Amino acid sequence: MAGEPQADCLFCKIVAGKVPATLVKETETTVAFRDINPQAPTHVLVIPRVHYADAAALAAAEPVITADLLRVAGEIAAEEKIDDHGYRIVFNTGVGAGQTVFHTHAHLLGGRGLQWPPG
Ligand code: 5GP
Ligand code: ZN
């Protein structure tokens, strides 16, 4: 069924507590944890507890949870004190854009200068 946990999904395993992660925040609908290979001083992944392959699929099926995800990312940006200088929320979508885990995740990046346009 749509949104159900997938046995072969790394981030479903993190949601279930079967794979350890450095948790930053948990809500009823989301889990946030530090990226294992950080690309900035603050690099947090914010994911929905439900499984959808990417941000657009999540938004189509679960608009309220999508809003939760963005709100939580903003809350963490404030808690990590990266909101003054500025931060970036990224959803890599598709292999060509660098997506490697096909469970929706927002990258929250900050704490250093962020170039525009991104690579
Ligand atoms: P993507 O490349 O799909 O946009 O992002 C996947 C992210 O997950 C990468 O930044 C990668 O470093 C991170 N990642 C991959 N495996 C793990 C893991 O086991 N634990 C954590 N905390 N992050 C992971
Ligand atoms: Zn999943």
mmCIF file with all atom_site columns, C-alpha atoms and ligand atoms in Angstrom:
data_model
loop_
_atom_site.group_PDB
_atom_site.id
_atom_site.type_symbol
_atom_site.label_atom_id
_atom_site.label_alt_id
_atom_site.label_comp_id
_atom_site.label_asym_id
_atom_site.label_entity_id
_atom_site.label_seq_id
_atom_site.pdbx_PDB_ins_code
_atom_site.Cartn_x
_atom_site.Cartn_y
_atom_site.Cartn_z
_atom_site.occupancy
_atom_site.B_iso_or_equiv
_atom_site.pdbx_formal_charge
_atom_site.auth_seq_id
_atom_site.auth_comp_id
_atom_site.auth_asym_id
_atom_site.auth_atom_id
_atom_site.pdbx_PDB_model_num
ATOM   1   C  CA  . MET A 1 1   ? 0.000  0.000  0.000   1.00 0.00 ? 1   MET A CA  1
ATOM   2   C  CA  . ALA A 1 2   ? 1.177  3.559  -0.676  1.00 0.00 ? 2   ALA A CA  1
ATOM   3   C  CA  . GLY A 1 3   ? 3.221  4.966  2.155   1.00 0.00 ? 3   GLY A CA  1
ATOM   4   C  CA  . GLU A 1 4   ? 3.822  1.593  3.835   1.00 0.00 ? 4   GLU A CA  1
ATOM   5   C  CA  . PRO A 1 5   ? 7.336  0.708  5.066   1.00 0.00 ? 5   PRO A CA  1
ATOM   6   C  CA  . GLN A 1 6   ? 9.540  -0.979 2.454   1.00 0.00 ? 6   GLN A CA  1
ATOM   7   C  CA  . ALA A 1 7   ? 11.706 -3.865 3.662   1.00 0.00 ? 7   ALA A CA  1
ATOM   8   C  CA  . ASP A 1 8   ? 14.655 -2.833 1.483   1.00 0.00 ? 8   ASP A CA  1
ATOM   9   C  CA  . CYS A 1 9   ? 14.575 0.890  2.344   1.00 0.00 ? 9   CYS A CA  1
ATOM   10  C  CA  . LEU A 1 10  ? 17.398 2.285  4.512   1.00 0.00 ? 10  LEU A CA  1
ATOM   11  C  CA  . PHE A 1 11  ? 15.371 5.266  5.734   1.00 0.00 ? 11  PHE A CA  1
ATOM   12  C  CA  . CYS A 1 12  ? 12.348 3.098  6.641   1.00 0.00 ? 12  CYS A CA  1
ATOM   13  C  CA  . LYS A 1 13  ? 14.824 1.136  8.794   1.00 0.00 ? 13  LYS A CA  1
ATOM   14  C  CA  . ILE A 1 14  ? 16.007 4.369  10.453  1.00 0.00 ? 14  ILE A CA  1
ATOM   15  C  CA  . VAL A 1 15  ? 12.364 5.347  11.118  1.00 0.00 ? 15  VAL A CA  1
ATOM   16  C  CA  . ALA A 1 16  ? 11.797 1.902  12.670  1.00 0.00 ? 16  ALA A CA  1
ATOM   17  C  CA  . GLY A 1 17  ? 14.965 2.170  14.787  1.00 0.00 ? 17  GLY A CA  1
ATOM   18  C  CA  . LYS A 1 18  ? 16.496 -0.864 13.052  1.00 0.00 ? 18  LYS A CA  1
ATOM   19  C  CA  . VAL A 1 19  ? 19.438 1.187  11.717  1.00 0.00 ? 19  VAL A CA  1
ATOM   20  C  CA  . PRO A 1 20  ? 21.062 3.665  14.129  1.00 0.00 ? 20  PRO A CA  1
ATOM   21  C  CA  . ALA A 1 21  ? 21.191 7.365  13.340  1.00 0.00 ? 21  ALA A CA  1
ATOM   22  C  CA  . THR A 1 22  ? 22.091 10.533 15.222  1.00 0.00 ? 22  THR A CA  1
ATOM   23  C  CA  . LEU A 1 23  ? 18.597 11.854 15.759  1.00 0.00 ? 23  LEU A CA  1
ATOM   24  C  CA  . VAL A 1 24  ? 18.027 15.610 15.853  1.00 0.00 ? 24  VAL A CA  1
ATOM   25  C  CA  . LYS A 1 25  ? 14.247 15.759 16.189  1.00 0.00 ? 25  LYS A CA  1
ATOM   26  C  CA  . GLU A 1 26  ? 11.246 13.456 16.007  1.00 0.00 ? 26  GLU A CA  1
ATOM   27  C  CA  . THR A 1 27  ? 7.619  14.403 15.467  1.00 0.00 ? 27  THR A CA  1
ATOM   28  C  CA  . GLU A 1 28  ? 4.466  12.369 14.916  1.00 0.00 ? 28  GLU A CA  1
ATOM   29  C  CA  . THR A 1 29  ? 5.039  12.480 11.159  1.00 0.00 ? 29  THR A CA  1
ATOM   30  C  CA  . THR A 1 30  ? 8.782  13.128 10.669  1.00 0.00 ? 30  THR A CA  1
ATOM   31  C  CA  . VAL A 1 31  ? 12.246 12.032 11.777  1.00 0.00 ? 31  VAL A CA  1
ATOM   32  C  CA  . ALA A 1 32  ? 15.367 14.198 11.439  1.00 0.00 ? 32  ALA A CA  1
ATOM   33  C  CA  . PHE A 1 33  ? 18.934 12.938 11.770  1.00 0.00 ? 33  PHE A CA  1
ATOM   34  C  CA  . ARG A 1 34  ? 22.474 13.979 10.832  1.00 0.00 ? 34  ARG A CA  1
ATOM   35  C  CA  . ASP A 1 35  ? 23.757 12.960 7.403   1.00 0.00 ? 35  ASP A CA  1
ATOM   36  C  CA  . ILE A 1 36  ? 26.478 10.310 7.687   1.00 0.00 ? 36  ILE A CA  1
ATOM   37  C  CA  . ASN A 1 37  ? 28.573 12.182 5.089   1.00 0.00 ? 37  ASN A CA  1
ATOM   38  C  CA  . PRO A 1 38  ? 27.969 15.858 5.893   1.00 0.00 ? 38  PRO A CA  1
ATOM   39  C  CA  . GLN A 1 39  ? 28.428 18.420 3.116   1.00 0.00 ? 39  GLN A CA  1
ATOM   40  C  CA  . ALA A 1 40  ? 28.197 21.433 5.458   1.00 0.00 ? 40  ALA A CA  1
ATOM   41  C  CA  . PRO A 1 41  ? 28.694 22.117 9.192   1.00 0.00 ? 41  PRO A CA  1
ATOM   42  C  CA  . THR A 1 42  ? 24.954 21.506 9.590   1.00 0.00 ? 42  THR A CA  1
ATOM   43  C  CA  . HIS A 1 43  ? 23.668 18.755 7.325   1.00 0.00 ? 43  HIS A CA  1
ATOM   44  C  CA  . VAL A 1 44  ? 20.457 17.226 8.604   1.00 0.00 ? 44  VAL A CA  1
ATOM   45  C  CA  . LEU A 1 45  ? 18.090 14.911 6.732   1.00 0.00 ? 45  LEU A CA  1
ATOM   46  C  CA  . VAL A 1 46  ? 14.406 15.426 7.480   1.00 0.00 ? 46  VAL A CA  1
ATOM   47  C  CA  . ILE A 1 47  ? 12.222 12.530 6.360   1.00 0.00 ? 47  ILE A CA  1
ATOM   48  C  CA  . PRO A 1 48  ? 8.562  11.558 6.644   1.00 0.00 ? 48  PRO A CA  1
ATOM   49  C  CA  . ARG A 1 49  ? 7.784  8.396  8.596   1.00 0.00 ? 49  ARG A CA  1
ATOM   50  C  CA  . VAL A 1 50  ? 5.764  7.202  5.593   1.00 0.00 ? 50  VAL A CA  1
ATOM   51  C  CA  . HIS A 1 51  ? 7.560  5.850  2.543   1.00 0.00 ? 51  HIS A CA  1
ATOM   52  C  CA  . TYR A 1 52  ? 7.332  7.733  -0.753  1.00 0.00 ? 52  TYR A CA  1
ATOM   53  C  CA  . ALA A 1 53  ? 10.106 7.737  -3.342  1.00 0.00 ? 53  ALA A CA  1
ATOM   54  C  CA  . ASP A 1 54  ? 10.551 11.488 -3.652  1.00 0.00 ? 54  ASP A CA  1
ATOM   55  C  CA  . ALA A 1 55  ? 9.230  14.899 -2.645  1.00 0.00 ? 55  ALA A CA  1
ATOM   56  C  CA  . ALA A 1 56  ? 6.692  15.192 -5.457  1.00 0.00 ? 56  ALA A CA  1
ATOM   57  C  CA  . ALA A 1 57  ? 5.188  11.769 -4.697  1.00 0.00 ? 57  ALA A CA  1
ATOM   58  C  CA  . LEU A 1 58  ? 4.938  12.690 -1.008  1.00 0.00 ? 58  LEU A CA  1
ATOM   59  C  CA  . ALA A 1 59  ? 3.320  16.038 -1.835  1.00 0.00 ? 59  ALA A CA  1
ATOM   60  C  CA  . ALA A 1 60  ? 0.764  14.404 -4.145  1.00 0.00 ? 60  ALA A CA  1
ATOM   61  C  CA  . ALA A 1 61  ? -0.257 11.823 -1.530  1.00 0.00 ? 61  ALA A CA  1
ATOM   62  C  CA  . GLU A 1 62  ? 0.343  13.616 1.784   1.00 0.00 ? 62  GLU A CA  1
ATOM   63  C  CA  . PRO A 1 63  ? 0.248  17.407 1.532   1.00 0.00 ? 63  PRO A CA  1
ATOM   64  C  CA  . VAL A 1 64  ? -0.059 17.897 5.297   1.00 0.00 ? 64  VAL A CA  1
ATOM   65  C  CA  . ILE A 1 65  ? 2.995  15.729 6.000   1.00 0.00 ? 65  ILE A CA  1
ATOM   66  C  CA  . THR A 1 66  ? 4.891  17.601 3.272   1.00 0.00 ? 66  THR A CA  1
ATOM   67  C  CA  . ALA A 1 67  ? 4.151  20.843 5.089   1.00 0.00 ? 67  ALA A CA  1
ATOM   68  C  CA  . ASP A 1 68  ? 5.242  19.212 8.374   1.00 0.00 ? 68  ASP A CA  1
ATOM   69  C  CA  . LEU A 1 69  ? 8.560  18.296 6.752   1.00 0.00 ? 69  LEU A CA  1
ATOM   70  C  CA  . LEU A 1 70  ? 9.248  21.858 5.648   1.00 0.00 ? 70  LEU A CA  1
ATOM   71  C  CA  . ARG A 1 71  ? 8.150  23.345 8.962   1.00 0.00 ? 71  ARG A CA  1
ATOM   72  C  CA  . VAL A 1 72  ? 10.383 20.941 10.916  1.00 0.00 ? 72  VAL A CA  1
ATOM   73  C  CA  . ALA A 1 73  ? 13.330 21.773 8.636   1.00 0.00 ? 73  ALA A CA  1
ATOM   74  C  CA  . GLY A 1 74  ? 12.804 25.448 9.454   1.00 0.00 ? 74  GLY A CA  1
ATOM   75  C  CA  . GLU A 1 75  ? 12.567 24.724 13.180  1.00 0.00 ? 75  GLU A CA  1
ATOM   76  C  CA  . ILE A 1 76  ? 15.843 22.803 13.060  1.00 0.00 ? 76  ILE A CA  1
ATOM   77  C  CA  . ALA A 1 77  ? 17.496 25.622 11.113  1.00 0.00 ? 77  ALA A CA  1
ATOM   78  C  CA  . ALA A 1 78  ? 16.559 27.973 13.965  1.00 0.00 ? 78  ALA A CA  1
ATOM   79  C  CA  . GLU A 1 79  ? 17.703 25.489 16.632  1.00 0.00 ? 79  GLU A CA  1
ATOM   80  C  CA  . GLU A 1 80  ? 21.036 24.988 14.843  1.00 0.00 ? 80  GLU A CA  1
ATOM   81  C  CA  . LYS A 1 81  ? 21.350 28.798 14.507  1.00 0.00 ? 81  LYS A CA  1
ATOM   82  C  CA  . ILE A 1 82  ? 21.908 28.653 10.736  1.00 0.00 ? 82  ILE A CA  1
ATOM   83  C  CA  . ASP A 1 83  ? 18.839 30.737 9.979   1.00 0.00 ? 83  ASP A CA  1
ATOM   84  C  CA  . ASP A 1 84  ? 20.577 34.093 10.490  1.00 0.00 ? 84  ASP A CA  1
ATOM   85  C  CA  . HIS A 1 85  ? 23.107 33.599 7.706   1.00 0.00 ? 85  HIS A CA  1
ATOM   86  C  CA  . GLY A 1 86  ? 20.835 31.470 5.539   1.00 0.00 ? 86  GLY A CA  1
ATOM   87  C  CA  . TYR A 1 87  ? 20.369 27.818 4.746   1.00 0.00 ? 87  TYR A CA  1
ATOM   88  C  CA  . ARG A 1 88  ? 19.266 25.576 1.922   1.00 0.00 ? 88  ARG A CA  1
ATOM   89  C  CA  . ILE A 1 89  ? 16.637 22.833 1.754   1.00 0.00 ? 89  ILE A CA  1
ATOM   90  C  CA  . VAL A 1 90  ? 17.330 20.404 -1.104  1.00 0.00 ? 90  VAL A CA  1
ATOM   91  C  CA  . PHE A 1 91  ? 15.326 17.483 -2.466  1.00 0.00 ? 91  PHE A CA  1
ATOM   92  C  CA  . ASN A 1 92  ? 17.496 15.593 -4.934  1.00 0.00 ? 92  ASN A CA  1
ATOM   93  C  CA  . THR A 1 93  ? 15.036 13.884 -7.250  1.00 0.00 ? 93  THR A CA  1
ATOM   94  C  CA  . GLY A 1 94  ? 16.155 11.142 -9.615  1.00 0.00 ? 94  GLY A CA  1
ATOM   95  C  CA  . VAL A 1 95  ? 19.500 9.468  -10.208 1.00 0.00 ? 95  VAL A CA  1
ATOM   96  C  CA  . GLY A 1 96  ? 20.689 12.251 -12.526 1.00 0.00 ? 96  GLY A CA  1
ATOM   97  C  CA  . ALA A 1 97  ? 20.230 14.781 -9.717  1.00 0.00 ? 97  ALA A CA  1
ATOM   98  C  CA  . GLY A 1 98  ? 22.167 12.666 -7.226  1.00 0.00 ? 98  GLY A CA  1
ATOM   99  C  CA  . GLN A 1 99  ? 19.313 10.895 -5.445  1.00 0.00 ? 99  GLN A CA  1
ATOM   100 C  CA  . THR A 1 100 ? 20.620 7.655  -3.945  1.00 0.00 ? 100 THR A CA  1
ATOM   101 C  CA  . VAL A 1 101 ? 17.974 6.873  -1.308  1.00 0.00 ? 101 VAL A CA  1
ATOM   102 C  CA  . PHE A 1 102 ? 14.463 6.587  -2.693  1.00 0.00 ? 102 PHE A CA  1
ATOM   103 C  CA  . HIS A 1 103 ? 12.600 7.582  0.473   1.00 0.00 ? 103 HIS A CA  1
ATOM   104 C  CA  . THR A 1 104 ? 11.734 11.307 0.466   1.00 0.00 ? 104 THR A CA  1
ATOM   105 C  CA  . HIS A 1 105 ? 14.305 13.344 2.340   1.00 0.00 ? 105 HIS A CA  1
ATOM   106 C  CA  . ALA A 1 106 ? 14.993 17.032 2.693   1.00 0.00 ? 106 ALA A CA  1
ATOM   107 C  CA  . HIS A 1 107 ? 18.663 17.931 3.021   1.00 0.00 ? 107 HIS A CA  1
ATOM   108 C  CA  . LEU A 1 108 ? 18.956 20.889 5.411   1.00 0.00 ? 108 LEU A CA  1
ATOM   109 C  CA  . LEU A 1 109 ? 22.344 22.508 4.761   1.00 0.00 ? 109 LEU A CA  1
ATOM   110 C  CA  . GLY A 1 110 ? 23.931 25.504 6.439   1.00 0.00 ? 110 GLY A CA  1
ATOM   111 C  CA  . GLY A 1 111 ? 26.736 26.879 8.537   1.00 0.00 ? 111 GLY A CA  1
ATOM   112 C  CA  . ARG A 1 112 ? 28.919 27.851 5.584   1.00 0.00 ? 112 ARG A CA  1
ATOM   113 C  CA  . GLY A 1 113 ? 28.613 29.943 2.442   1.00 0.00 ? 113 GLY A CA  1
ATOM   114 C  CA  . LEU A 1 114 ? 26.318 28.300 -0.087  1.00 0.00 ? 114 LEU A CA  1
ATOM   115 C  CA  . GLN A 1 115 ? 26.996 28.944 -3.746  1.00 0.00 ? 115 GLN A CA  1
ATOM   116 C  CA  . TRP A 1 116 ? 24.289 29.752 -6.238  1.00 0.00 ? 116 TRP A CA  1
ATOM   117 C  CA  . PRO A 1 117 ? 23.697 28.194 -8.697  1.00 0.00 ? 117 PRO A CA  1
ATOM   118 C  CA  . PRO A 1 118 ? 24.416 24.848 -7.023  1.00 0.00 ? 118 PRO A CA  1
ATOM   119 C  CA  . GLY A 1 119 ? 26.428 22.210 -8.851  1.00 0.00 ? 119 GLY A CA  1
HETATM 120 P  P1  . 5GP B 2 .   ? 20.553 11.611 -1.724  1.00 0.00 ? 1   5GP B P1  1
HETATM 121 O  O1  . 5GP B 2 .   ? 21.874 11.310 -2.361  1.00 0.00 ? 1   5GP B O1  1
HETATM 122 O  O2  . 5GP B 2 .   ? 19.563 10.469 -1.977  1.00 0.00 ? 1   5GP B O2  1
HETATM 123 O  O3  . 5GP B 2 .   ? 19.958 12.951 -2.029  1.00 0.00 ? 1   5GP B O3  1
HETATM 124 O  O4  . 5GP B 2 .   ? 20.809 11.669 -0.159  1.00 0.00 ? 1   5GP B O4  1
HETATM 125 C  C1  . 5GP B 2 .   ? 21.027 10.529 0.615   1.00 0.00 ? 1   5GP B C1  1
HETATM 126 C  C2  . 5GP B 2 .   ? 21.847 10.966 1.790   1.00 0.00 ? 1   5GP B C2  1
HETATM 127 O  O5  . 5GP B 2 .   ? 21.802 9.946  2.762   1.00 0.00 ? 1   5GP B O5  1
HETATM 128 C  C3  . 5GP B 2 .   ? 23.338 11.190 1.460   1.00 0.00 ? 1   5GP B C3  1
HETATM 129 O  O6  . 5GP B 2 .   ? 23.679 12.543 1.752   1.00 0.00 ? 1   5GP B O6  1
HETATM 130 C  C4  . 5GP B 2 .   ? 24.054 10.195 2.344   1.00 0.00 ? 1   5GP B C4  1
HETATM 131 O  O7  . 5GP B 2 .   ? 25.256 10.703 2.884   1.00 0.00 ? 1   5GP B O7  1
HETATM 132 C  C5  . 5GP B 2 .   ? 23.046 9.898  3.412   1.00 0.00 ? 1   5GP B C5  1
HETATM 133 N  N1  . 5GP B 2 .   ? 23.142 8.555  3.978   1.00 0.00 ? 1   5GP B N1  1
HETATM 134 C  C6  . 5GP B 2 .   ? 23.334 7.396  3.286   1.00 0.00 ? 1   5GP B C6  1
HETATM 135 N  N2  . 5GP B 2 .   ? 23.342 6.347  4.140   1.00 0.00 ? 1   5GP B N2  1
HETATM 136 C  C7  . 5GP B 2 .   ? 23.164 6.872  5.387   1.00 0.00 ? 1   5GP B C7  1
HETATM 137 C  C8  . 5GP B 2 .   ? 23.092 6.274  6.687   1.00 0.00 ? 1   5GP B C8  1
HETATM 138 O  O8  . 5GP B 2 .   ? 23.169 5.057  6.884   1.00 0.00 ? 1   5GP B O8  1
HETATM 139 N  N3  . 5GP B 2 .   ? 22.898 7.105  7.734   1.00 0.00 ? 1   5GP B N3  1
HETATM 140 C  C9  . 5GP B 2 .   ? 22.809 8.479  7.571   1.00 0.00 ? 1   5GP B C9  1
HETATM 141 N  N4  . 5GP B 2 .   ? 22.652 9.198  8.683   1.00 0.00 ? 1   5GP B N4  1
HETATM 142 N  N5  . 5GP B 2 .   ? 22.871 9.064  6.358   1.00 0.00 ? 1   5GP B N5  1
HETATM 143 C  C10 . 5GP B 2 .   ? 23.036 8.268  5.283   1.00 0.00 ? 1   5GP B C10 1
HETATM 144 ZN ZN  . ZN  B 3 .   ? 11.381 4.078  3.063   1.00 0.00 ? 2   ZN  B ZN  1
#
